[in-house]
Amino acid sequence: MLPLEVRSILEEMRAERIRGASWLAVRGAEAYITLAEILKGGELENALREMKVEVPTVNRTMASLYNLSRFIPITGDAETVRARAEEFIRLAGEAKREIGNIGSELIDENEVVITHSFSSAILEVLRMAKKKGKSFRVILTESAPGYEGLALAGELESLGVPFEVITDAQIGISAKNATLALVGADNITRDGAVLNKAGTYPLALACHDNDIPFYVAAESFKLHPKLRANEVEIVERPYTRQGFRIRNRLFDVTPWRYIRGIITEFGILVPPKEI
Amino acid sequence: MLPLEVRSILEEMRAERIRGASWLAVRGAEAYITLAEILKGGELENALREMKVEVPTVNRTMASLYNLSRFIPITGDAETVRARAEEFIRLAGEAKREIGNIGSELIDENEVVITHSFSSAILEVLRMAKKKGKSFRVILTESAPGYEGLALAGELESLGVPFEVITDAQIGISAKNATLALVGADNITRDGAVLNKAGTYPLALACHDNDIPFYVAAESFKLHPKLRANEVEIVERPYTRQGFRIRNRLFDVTPWRYIRGIITEFGILVPPKEI
């Protein structure tokens, strides 16, 4: 049984509805630090074994949680666990900044960027582009039913970046009005597919149909070392409206052939197969 | 100035949020009948001239309203106006039934039909398929922000047709689970494009990407005799959520190349250009 403090962080992660795979991975690393403050020796080792199961199941679609659980060794040495978790957090921060640097170079003057849902990596790209003095605007979806897009709208408002919020259903008609598409990712599979918020795949198709370059921004810890797209479990969160059960798979799969490049902290990758 | 009774029908049409182009056209024809009951001679002629402007502007995207206003001659003879409006209503009813007959033949045993928003023509197809004893199921979008899809869900429930409601953003991932796509139309343009509820175009793209046949059902009065896709005005109905203005173009444009066929009362048409 994990200590109460750690279990409550995992609970908080499970309950989070706006922030995505990057935030969850960092919060998960903090859970490891908390664990290393409480336990040591054999108890710590047992708890780490439990964490290796618990952390990825917070959201089975997200490669970041799986990779975090692999990044932390199973050991009784609390100092090692703490150091490794801190390293993960440091690398995640550096990766985010570097993605901002690299990705913002894709944004030209008067660019019209279309995005879907809320991605902290995309926010960093846009923040950096603004910081570099570029003038551009953003089309973003409200992203029902959680309306994560409106959290992004709030951030853009603070940054002074002009934007237009659309319904999710306008993703096709609005792609025609954009010049560049940028989305985040929750999992990039071995076969180069991107799992991201449902709606990403139709956006990619509409961009492809209108010759709008479509890029994904993702820290390298979102690359899944083992699974192919059809092996990833897609988390569902159904709800009820007007008495009807609404199916709500949170993610969809965009095949590599619709992706121009994946912006990582190491540079822009083209998917692993021919493009 | 149109009589109060007629203006109130036009107001009701403008305020309608669930029912689509077919219903509006029939309601518009009823407005003509009401007009012919109240006015005659020169007054009727003047009112008809006004109707020719007013009826299409109830919703400028819908070809049905434009075609209705052309179907009714400008004359002082009230009996002619009434007879013509009644003929429109009769033809609309016959067309709907015939579309149901023809379209239901496309539905095979265990078909999984995906649709978007609410179309009375599609409902008729599904109703007829059920009546013919076919067993199939339907995937449908809730269709935010008006949730017209839930009105369809209610109808399917009454018919005893199994269905699954999804968020609009799952249109891509759900297309893979379908075997046939059926949608309605608000306007079929001279160049063979289909204007229908926004979200139809990404659904068509996802069907194309997954080799799912994509059909449109539309009475012939939805064929626009003059306009091309880029000449049709797309009606917008913006709203506010969490303090943000949400852009809400009601329709999008699906090019002919993604459409397998258009089910009309005359049979299944392939779009006017090469396919």
Coordinates of C-alpha atoms in Angstrom, one line a residue:
Chain A
M1 CA 0.0 0.0 0.0
L2 CA 1.4 3.3 -1.1
P3 CA 1.7 6.1 1.5
L4 CA -1.4 8.4 1.8
E5 CA 0.6 11.5 0.5
V6 CA 1.6 9.6 -2.7
R7 CA -1.9 8.1 -3.2
S8 CA -3.4 11.6 -3.0
I9 CA -1.0 12.9 -5.7
L10 CA -2.1 9.9 -7.9
E11 CA -5.7 10.8 -7.2
E12 CA -5.1 14.4 -8.1
M13 CA -3.6 13.2 -11.4
R14 CA -6.5 10.9 -12.1
A15 CA -9.0 13.8 -11.5
E16 CA -7.1 16.3 -13.6
R17 CA -9.2 17.3 -16.6
I18 CA -7.5 20.3 -18.3
R19 CA -3.7 19.7 -18.2
G20 CA -2.2 17.0 -20.4
A21 CA 0.5 14.4 -20.6
S22 CA 3.5 16.7 -19.8
W23 CA 2.0 18.1 -16.7
L24 CA 0.9 14.6 -15.5
A25 CA 4.4 13.2 -16.1
V26 CA 6.0 16.0 -14.0
R27 CA 3.4 15.6 -11.3
G28 CA 4.1 11.8 -11.3
A29 CA 7.8 12.6 -10.9
E30 CA 6.9 14.7 -7.8
A31 CA 5.0 11.7 -6.5
Y32 CA 8.2 9.7 -6.7
I33 CA 10.1 12.4 -4.8
T34 CA 7.4 12.4 -2.1
L35 CA 7.7 8.6 -1.9
A36 CA 11.5 8.8 -1.5
E37 CA 11.0 11.3 1.4
I38 CA 8.8 8.8 3.3
L39 CA 10.1 5.4 2.6
K40 CA 13.5 3.7 2.2
G41 CA 15.1 0.2 1.9
G42 CA 12.8 -2.7 1.3
E43 CA 9.7 -0.7 1.8
L44 CA 10.7 1.8 -0.8
E45 CA 11.5 -1.0 -3.2
N46 CA 8.1 -2.5 -2.8
A47 CA 6.4 0.8 -3.2
L48 CA 8.4 1.5 -6.4
R49 CA 7.2 -1.9 -7.8
E50 CA 3.6 -0.7 -7.0
M51 CA 4.3 2.7 -8.6
K52 CA 5.5 0.9 -11.8
V53 CA 1.9 -0.4 -12.1
E54 CA 0.0 2.5 -10.7
V55 CA 1.7 5.5 -12.5
P56 CA 1.0 4.3 -16.1
T57 CA -2.6 3.4 -15.2
V58 CA -3.4 7.0 -14.3
N59 CA -3.9 7.3 -18.0
R60 CA -3.0 4.2 -20.1
T61 CA -3.0 6.1 -23.4
M62 CA -0.1 8.4 -22.3
A63 CA 3.4 7.3 -23.1
S64 CA 4.8 9.9 -20.7
L65 CA 3.6 8.1 -17.7
Y66 CA 4.9 4.7 -18.9
N67 CA 8.3 6.3 -19.7
L68 CA 8.4 8.0 -16.3
S69 CA 7.8 4.7 -14.6
R70 CA 10.7 3.2 -16.5
F71 CA 13.0 6.2 -15.8
I72 CA 12.9 5.6 -12.1
P73 CA 14.9 2.5 -11.0
I74 CA 13.6 0.0 -8.5
T75 CA 15.9 0.4 -5.5
G76 CA 15.9 0.9 -1.8
D77 CA 18.2 3.9 -2.1
A78 CA 15.9 6.9 -1.5
E79 CA 18.6 9.4 -2.7
T80 CA 18.8 7.7 -6.1
V81 CA 15.1 7.7 -6.5
R82 CA 14.9 11.4 -5.6
A83 CA 17.8 12.4 -7.9
R84 CA 16.3 10.5 -10.8
A85 CA 12.9 12.0 -10.4
E86 CA 14.4 15.5 -10.1
E87 CA 16.4 14.8 -13.3
F88 CA 13.1 13.8 -15.1
I89 CA 11.5 17.1 -14.0
R90 CA 14.6 19.1 -15.1
L91 CA 14.8 17.3 -18.5
A92 CA 11.0 17.9 -19.0
G93 CA 11.4 21.6 -18.3
E94 CA 14.4 21.8 -20.7
A95 CA 12.6 19.8 -23.4
K96 CA 9.6 22.1 -23.2
R97 CA 11.8 25.2 -23.6
E98 CA 13.7 23.7 -26.4
I99 CA 10.5 22.7 -28.2
G100 CA 9.4 26.3 -27.8
N101 CA 12.6 27.5 -29.4
I102 CA 12.5 25.1 -32.3
G103 CA 8.8 25.2 -32.9
S104 CA 8.6 29.0 -32.9
E105 CA 10.9 29.1 -35.9
L106 CA 8.1 27.4 -37.9
I107 CA 5.9 30.5 -37.3
D108 CA 6.3 33.1 -40.0
E109 CA 5.0 36.6 -40.0
N110 CA 1.2 36.7 -40.3
E111 CA 1.0 32.9 -39.8
V112 CA -2.5 31.6 -39.0
V113 CA -1.9 28.7 -36.7
I114 CA -4.7 26.2 -36.1
T115 CA -4.6 23.9 -33.0
H116 CA -6.9 21.6 -31.1
S117 CA -7.5 21.2 -27.4
F118 CA -4.8 22.4 -24.9
S119 CA -1.2 21.4 -25.2
S120 CA 1.5 22.9 -22.9
A121 CA 4.1 22.3 -25.6
I122 CA 2.1 24.2 -28.2
L123 CA 1.5 27.0 -25.7
E124 CA 5.3 27.2 -25.2
V125 CA 5.8 27.4 -29.0
L126 CA 3.3 30.2 -29.3
R127 CA 4.7 32.0 -26.2
M128 CA 8.2 31.9 -27.7
A129 CA 7.1 33.1 -31.1
K130 CA 5.4 36.0 -29.4
K131 CA 8.6 36.7 -27.4
K132 CA 10.6 36.7 -30.7
G133 CA 8.3 39.5 -31.8
K134 CA 6.4 37.6 -34.5
S135 CA 2.9 38.6 -35.3
F136 CA 0.5 35.7 -35.9
R137 CA -3.0 34.6 -34.9
V138 CA -4.4 31.3 -33.6
I139 CA -7.6 29.4 -34.4
L140 CA -8.4 27.0 -31.6
T141 CA -11.3 24.6 -30.8
E142 CA -13.2 24.9 -27.6
S143 CA -12.7 21.2 -27.2
A144 CA -15.9 19.8 -25.7
P145 CA -16.9 18.4 -23.3
G146 CA -14.0 19.6 -21.0
Y147 CA -13.4 22.9 -22.9
E148 CA -9.6 22.7 -22.5
G149 CA -9.4 25.0 -25.5
L150 CA -10.8 27.8 -23.4
A151 CA -7.9 27.4 -21.0
L152 CA -5.6 28.0 -24.0
A153 CA -7.7 30.9 -25.0
G154 CA -7.2 32.4 -21.6
E155 CA -3.4 32.0 -21.9
L156 CA -3.3 33.5 -25.4
E157 CA -5.3 36.5 -24.1
S158 CA -2.7 37.0 -21.4
L159 CA 0.1 36.8 -24.0
G160 CA -1.7 39.3 -26.3
V161 CA -1.9 36.8 -29.1
P162 CA -5.1 37.3 -31.3
F163 CA -7.2 34.2 -31.5
E164 CA -10.5 32.8 -32.6
V165 CA -12.3 30.0 -30.8
I166 CA -14.4 27.6 -32.9
T167 CA -16.6 24.6 -32.2
D168 CA -14.9 21.2 -32.6
A169 CA -17.2 20.5 -35.6
Q170 CA -15.7 23.5 -37.6
I171 CA -12.2 21.9 -37.6
G172 CA -12.6 21.1 -41.4
I173 CA -13.9 24.5 -42.6
S174 CA -11.4 26.3 -40.4
A175 CA -8.4 24.3 -41.6
K176 CA -8.9 26.1 -44.9
N177 CA -8.4 29.5 -43.1
A178 CA -5.1 28.4 -41.5
T179 CA -1.6 28.3 -42.8
L180 CA 0.0 26.0 -40.2
A181 CA -1.3 23.3 -37.8
L182 CA 0.4 22.6 -34.5
V183 CA -0.9 20.0 -32.0
G184 CA 0.5 18.3 -29.0
A185 CA 0.7 14.5 -28.4
D186 CA 0.0 12.0 -25.7
N187 CA 1.7 9.1 -27.3
I188 CA 3.9 8.7 -30.4
T189 CA 3.9 5.0 -31.2
R190 CA 6.6 2.8 -32.6
D191 CA 4.9 3.0 -36.0
G192 CA 5.0 6.8 -36.0
A193 CA 1.3 7.4 -35.2
V194 CA 0.3 10.2 -32.9
L195 CA -2.3 9.7 -30.3
N196 CA -3.7 13.0 -29.2
K197 CA -7.0 14.5 -28.1
A198 CA -9.8 13.1 -30.3
G199 CA -10.4 15.5 -33.2
T200 CA -6.7 15.7 -34.0
Y201 CA -7.0 13.0 -36.7
P202 CA -9.8 14.8 -38.7
L203 CA -7.9 18.1 -38.3
A204 CA -4.8 16.3 -39.8
L205 CA -7.0 15.0 -42.7
A206 CA -8.5 18.5 -43.4
C207 CA -5.0 20.0 -43.3
H208 CA -3.8 17.3 -45.7
D209 CA -6.7 18.0 -48.0
N210 CA -5.9 21.7 -48.1
D211 CA -2.1 21.5 -48.2
I212 CA -1.7 23.0 -44.7
P213 CA 1.5 21.7 -43.0
F214 CA 0.6 19.7 -39.9
Y215 CA 3.2 19.5 -37.1
V216 CA 3.1 17.7 -33.7
A217 CA 5.1 19.0 -30.7
A218 CA 6.1 16.4 -28.2
E219 CA 8.9 15.9 -25.6
S220 CA 10.9 12.7 -26.4
F221 CA 9.4 11.1 -23.3
K222 CA 6.1 10.8 -25.3
L223 CA 7.7 8.4 -27.7
H224 CA 6.6 5.0 -26.8
P225 CA 9.5 2.5 -27.0
K226 CA 7.3 -0.6 -27.6
L227 CA 3.7 -0.2 -28.7
R228 CA 2.2 0.2 -32.1
A229 CA -0.9 2.4 -32.6
N230 CA -3.3 -0.5 -32.5
E231 CA -1.8 -1.7 -29.2
V232 CA -2.4 1.4 -27.3
E233 CA -5.4 1.4 -25.0
I234 CA -7.6 4.5 -25.6
V235 CA -9.0 5.9 -22.4
E236 CA -12.7 6.7 -22.4
R237 CA -14.6 9.0 -20.1
P238 CA -18.3 8.7 -21.0
Y239 CA -20.9 11.2 -19.7
T240 CA -24.7 11.7 -19.8
R241 CA -26.5 14.5 -21.7
Q242 CA -30.2 14.8 -21.9
G243 CA -30.5 11.3 -20.6
F244 CA -28.3 9.8 -23.3
R245 CA -25.0 8.2 -22.6
I246 CA -22.3 9.9 -24.7
R247 CA -19.3 7.8 -25.7
N248 CA -16.1 9.8 -25.1
R249 CA -12.9 8.3 -26.2
L250 CA -10.4 11.0 -25.2
F251 CA -7.9 10.3 -28.0
D252 CA -7.6 9.4 -31.6
V253 CA -4.8 8.1 -33.9
T254 CA -3.3 10.2 -36.6
P255 CA -1.1 8.1 -39.0
W256 CA 2.4 9.2 -39.8
R257 CA 1.5 10.0 -43.4
Y258 CA -0.5 13.1 -42.5
I259 CA 2.3 14.5 -40.2
R260 CA 4.9 16.8 -41.7
G261 CA 7.2 16.6 -38.6
I262 CA 7.3 16.0 -34.9
I263 CA 9.0 18.9 -33.0
T264 CA 11.0 17.4 -30.1
E265 CA 13.8 18.9 -27.9
F266 CA 16.3 17.2 -30.2
G267 CA 14.9 18.8 -33.4
I268 CA 12.2 18.1 -35.9
L269 CA 11.8 14.4 -36.6
V270 CA 10.1 13.0 -39.6
P271 CA 8.2 9.9 -38.8
P272 CA 10.2 6.6 -38.8
K273 CA 8.8 5.4 -42.1
E274 CA 9.0 6.9 -45.6
I275 CA 7.3 10.2 -45.8
Chain B
M1 CA -45.2 44.8 -45.0
L2 CA -46.2 41.2 -44.7
P3 CA -49.2 40.2 -42.6
L4 CA -48.5 39.5 -39.0
E5 CA -49.5 35.8 -39.3
V6 CA -46.9 35.3 -42.1
R7 CA -44.2 37.3 -40.3
S8 CA -44.7 35.1 -37.2
I9 CA -44.2 31.9 -39.3
L10 CA -41.0 33.5 -40.7
E11 CA -39.9 34.3 -37.1
E12 CA -40.6 30.8 -36.0
M13 CA -38.5 29.5 -38.9
R14 CA -35.6 31.8 -38.0
A15 CA -35.8 30.7 -34.4
E16 CA -35.8 27.0 -35.2
R17 CA -32.7 25.3 -33.9
I18 CA -33.2 21.5 -34.3
R19 CA -35.1 20.9 -37.6
G20 CA -33.3 21.4 -40.9
A21 CA -33.7 22.5 -44.5
S22 CA -36.6 20.1 -45.3
W23 CA -38.7 21.2 -42.4
L24 CA -38.0 24.9 -43.1
A25 CA -39.0 24.6 -46.7
V26 CA -42.3 22.9 -45.9
R27 CA -43.0 25.5 -43.1
G28 CA -42.1 28.2 -45.7
A29 CA -44.7 26.7 -48.1
E30 CA -47.2 26.9 -45.3
A31 CA -46.4 30.6 -44.9
Y32 CA -47.3 31.1 -48.6
I33 CA -50.6 29.3 -48.0
T34 CA -51.3 31.6 -45.0
L35 CA -50.4 34.6 -47.2
A36 CA -52.8 33.5 -49.9
E37 CA -55.6 33.2 -47.4
I38 CA -55.2 36.8 -46.3
L39 CA -54.3 38.8 -49.4
K40 CA -55.2 38.8 -53.1
G41 CA -54.7 40.9 -56.2
G42 CA -52.0 43.6 -56.1
E43 CA -51.5 43.3 -52.4
L44 CA -50.7 39.6 -52.8
E45 CA -48.3 40.3 -55.6
N46 CA -46.4 42.9 -53.6
A47 CA -46.3 40.5 -50.6
L48 CA -45.0 37.7 -52.9
R49 CA -42.2 40.0 -54.1
E50 CA -41.3 40.6 -50.5
M51 CA -41.4 36.9 -49.7
K52 CA -39.0 36.2 -52.6
V53 CA -36.5 38.2 -50.5
E54 CA -37.6 37.2 -47.0
V55 CA -37.9 33.4 -47.4
P56 CA -34.3 32.7 -48.6
T57 CA -32.9 35.0 -46.0
V58 CA -34.3 32.9 -43.2
N59 CA -31.2 30.9 -43.8
R60 CA -29.0 32.0 -46.8
T61 CA -27.1 28.7 -46.9
M62 CA -30.2 26.5 -47.5
A63 CA -31.0 25.9 -51.2
S64 CA -34.4 24.6 -50.2
L65 CA -35.6 28.1 -49.2
Y66 CA -34.3 29.6 -52.4
N67 CA -35.9 27.0 -54.5
L68 CA -39.2 27.3 -52.7
S69 CA -39.2 31.1 -53.4
R70 CA -38.7 30.3 -57.1
F71 CA -41.4 27.6 -57.1
I72 CA -44.2 30.1 -56.1
P73 CA -45.1 32.4 -59.0
I74 CA -45.6 36.1 -58.4
T75 CA -49.3 36.6 -59.1
G76 CA -52.4 38.2 -57.7
D77 CA -54.3 35.0 -58.0
A78 CA -54.5 33.6 -54.5
E79 CA -55.7 30.2 -55.7
T80 CA -52.6 29.7 -57.8
V81 CA -50.3 30.5 -54.9
R82 CA -52.1 28.2 -52.6
A83 CA -52.2 25.3 -55.2
R84 CA -48.5 25.7 -55.9
A85 CA -47.5 25.9 -52.2
E86 CA -49.6 22.7 -51.6
E87 CA -47.9 21.1 -54.5
F88 CA -44.5 21.9 -53.0
I89 CA -45.5 20.3 -49.7
R90 CA -46.9 17.2 -51.4
L91 CA -43.7 16.8 -53.5
A92 CA -41.6 17.3 -50.4
G93 CA -43.4 14.5 -48.6
E94 CA -43.2 12.2 -51.6
A95 CA -39.5 12.9 -52.1
K96 CA -38.8 12.2 -48.4
R97 CA -40.7 8.8 -48.7
E98 CA -38.9 7.9 -51.9
I99 CA -35.5 8.8 -50.5
G100 CA -36.4 6.5 -47.6
N101 CA -37.2 3.7 -50.0
I102 CA -34.1 4.1 -52.1
G103 CA -31.7 4.9 -49.3
S104 CA -32.8 2.0 -47.1
E105 CA -31.6 -0.4 -49.9
L106 CA -28.1 0.7 -49.1
I107 CA -28.3 -0.7 -45.6
D108 CA -27.3 -4.3 -45.4
E109 CA -27.7 -6.7 -42.5
N110 CA -25.5 -5.7 -39.6
E111 CA -24.6 -2.4 -41.2
V112 CA -23.0 0.2 -38.9
V113 CA -24.2 3.6 -40.1
I114 CA -22.4 6.7 -39.1
T115 CA -24.2 10.1 -39.4
H116 CA -23.8 13.6 -38.1
S117 CA -26.3 16.0 -36.7
F118 CA -30.0 15.6 -37.4
S119 CA -31.4 15.1 -40.9
S120 CA -35.1 14.2 -41.5
A121 CA -34.1 12.5 -44.8
I122 CA -31.6 10.2 -43.0
L123 CA -34.2 9.5 -40.3
E124 CA -36.6 8.4 -43.0
V125 CA -33.9 6.1 -44.5
L126 CA -33.3 4.5 -41.2
R127 CA -37.0 4.2 -40.4
M128 CA -37.6 2.5 -43.7
A129 CA -34.7 0.1 -43.2
K130 CA -36.1 -0.8 -39.8
K131 CA -39.5 -1.3 -41.4
K132 CA -38.0 -3.6 -44.0
G133 CA -36.8 -5.7 -41.1
K134 CA -33.1 -5.0 -41.4
S135 CA -30.9 -5.2 -38.4
F136 CA -28.3 -2.4 -38.2
R137 CA -26.9 0.1 -35.7
V138 CA -26.1 3.8 -35.8
I139 CA -23.2 5.9 -34.6
L140 CA -24.3 9.6 -34.3
T141 CA -22.7 12.8 -33.0
E142 CA -24.3 14.8 -30.3
S143 CA -23.7 17.8 -32.5
A144 CA -22.8 20.7 -30.2
P145 CA -23.8 23.4 -29.4
G146 CA -27.4 22.7 -30.3
Y147 CA -27.3 18.9 -29.7
E148 CA -29.5 18.1 -32.7
G149 CA -28.0 14.7 -32.6
L150 CA -29.8 13.9 -29.4
A151 CA -33.1 14.6 -31.1
L152 CA -32.1 11.9 -33.6
A153 CA -31.1 9.6 -30.7
G154 CA -34.6 10.1 -29.3
E155 CA -36.2 9.1 -32.6
L156 CA -33.9 6.0 -32.9
E157 CA -34.8 5.0 -29.4
S158 CA -38.5 5.1 -30.4
L159 CA -37.8 3.1 -33.5
G160 CA -35.9 0.5 -31.5
V161 CA -32.7 1.0 -33.6
P162 CA -29.6 0.5 -31.5
F163 CA -27.3 3.5 -31.5
E164 CA -24.2 5.1 -29.9
V165 CA -23.8 8.8 -29.4
I166 CA -20.3 10.3 -29.7
T167 CA -18.8 13.7 -29.2
D168 CA -18.3 15.7 -32.5
A169 CA -14.5 15.3 -32.0
Q170 CA -14.7 11.5 -32.3
I171 CA -15.9 11.7 -35.8
G172 CA -12.5 10.5 -37.1
I173 CA -12.0 7.6 -34.7
S174 CA -15.6 6.5 -35.0
A175 CA -15.6 6.5 -38.9
K176 CA -13.2 3.5 -38.6
N177 CA -16.0 1.6 -36.7
A178 CA -18.6 2.3 -39.3
T179 CA -19.4 0.5 -42.6
L180 CA -21.5 3.2 -44.2
A181 CA -21.9 7.0 -43.8
L182 CA -25.2 8.8 -44.4
V183 CA -25.7 12.5 -44.0
G184 CA -28.3 15.1 -45.1
A185 CA -27.7 18.3 -47.0
D186 CA -28.7 21.9 -46.8
N187 CA -27.4 22.8 -50.3
I188 CA -25.9 20.9 -53.2
T189 CA -24.2 23.3 -55.4
R190 CA -23.7 23.5 -59.1
D191 CA -20.2 22.1 -58.8
G192 CA -21.5 19.1 -56.8
A193 CA -20.3 20.2 -53.4
V194 CA -22.5 19.4 -50.3
L195 CA -23.1 22.1 -47.7
N196 CA -24.3 20.4 -44.6
K197 CA -23.9 20.8 -40.8
A198 CA -20.3 21.7 -40.0
G199 CA -18.4 18.5 -39.2
T200 CA -19.7 16.7 -42.3
Y201 CA -16.6 17.5 -44.3
P202 CA -14.2 16.0 -41.7
L203 CA -16.5 13.0 -41.5
A204 CA -16.3 12.6 -45.3
L205 CA -12.5 12.8 -45.1
A206 CA -12.3 10.2 -42.4
C207 CA -14.6 7.9 -44.4
H208 CA -12.5 8.4 -47.5
D209 CA -9.3 7.6 -45.5
N210 CA -10.9 4.4 -44.2
D211 CA -12.7 3.3 -47.4
I212 CA -16.2 3.8 -45.8
P213 CA -18.8 4.7 -48.5
F214 CA -20.2 8.2 -47.9
Y215 CA -23.7 9.0 -49.2
V216 CA -25.7 12.2 -48.9
A217 CA -29.6 12.1 -48.9
A218 CA -31.3 15.2 -50.2
E219 CA -34.6 16.0 -51.9
S220 CA -34.1 17.6 -55.4
F221 CA -35.2 21.0 -54.0
K222 CA -31.8 21.1 -52.2
L223 CA -29.9 21.2 -55.5
H224 CA -29.0 24.8 -56.1
P225 CA -29.6 25.8 -59.8
K226 CA -27.0 28.6 -59.9
L227 CA -24.4 28.8 -57.1
R228 CA -21.1 27.2 -56.8
A229 CA -19.7 26.2 -53.4
N230 CA -17.6 29.3 -52.9
E231 CA -20.6 31.5 -53.7
V232 CA -22.9 30.2 -51.0
E233 CA -23.0 32.4 -47.9
I234 CA -22.4 30.3 -44.8
V235 CA -24.7 31.2 -41.9
E236 CA -23.0 31.8 -38.5
R237 CA -24.5 31.7 -35.1
P238 CA -21.8 32.7 -32.6
Y239 CA -22.3 32.3 -28.8
T240 CA -20.4 32.9 -25.6
R241 CA -18.8 30.3 -23.3
Q242 CA -16.8 31.1 -20.2
G243 CA -16.6 34.7 -21.4
F244 CA -15.1 33.8 -24.8
R245 CA -16.9 34.4 -28.1
I246 CA -17.1 31.1 -30.0
R247 CA -17.3 31.3 -33.7
N248 CA -20.0 29.0 -35.1
R249 CA -20.4 28.6 -38.8
L250 CA -23.3 26.2 -39.0
F251 CA -22.2 24.5 -42.3
D252 CA -19.2 23.3 -44.1
V253 CA -18.4 22.2 -47.6
T254 CA -17.7 18.7 -48.7
P255 CA -16.3 18.5 -52.2
W256 CA -17.8 16.0 -54.6
R257 CA -14.7 13.8 -54.7
Y258 CA -15.5 12.4 -51.2
I259 CA -19.1 11.6 -52.0
R260 CA -20.1 8.2 -53.3
G261 CA -23.6 9.3 -54.3
I262 CA -26.5 11.6 -53.5
I263 CA -29.7 9.8 -52.7
T264 CA -32.6 11.8 -54.2
E265 CA -36.3 11.0 -54.9
F266 CA -35.2 10.3 -58.5
G267 CA -32.5 7.8 -57.6
I268 CA -28.9 7.9 -56.6
L269 CA -27.0 10.6 -58.4
V270 CA -23.3 10.7 -58.8
P271 CA -21.9 14.2 -58.6
P272 CA -21.9 16.1 -61.9
K273 CA -18.2 15.9 -62.6
E274 CA -15.9 12.8 -63.0
I275 CA -15.9 10.5 -60.0

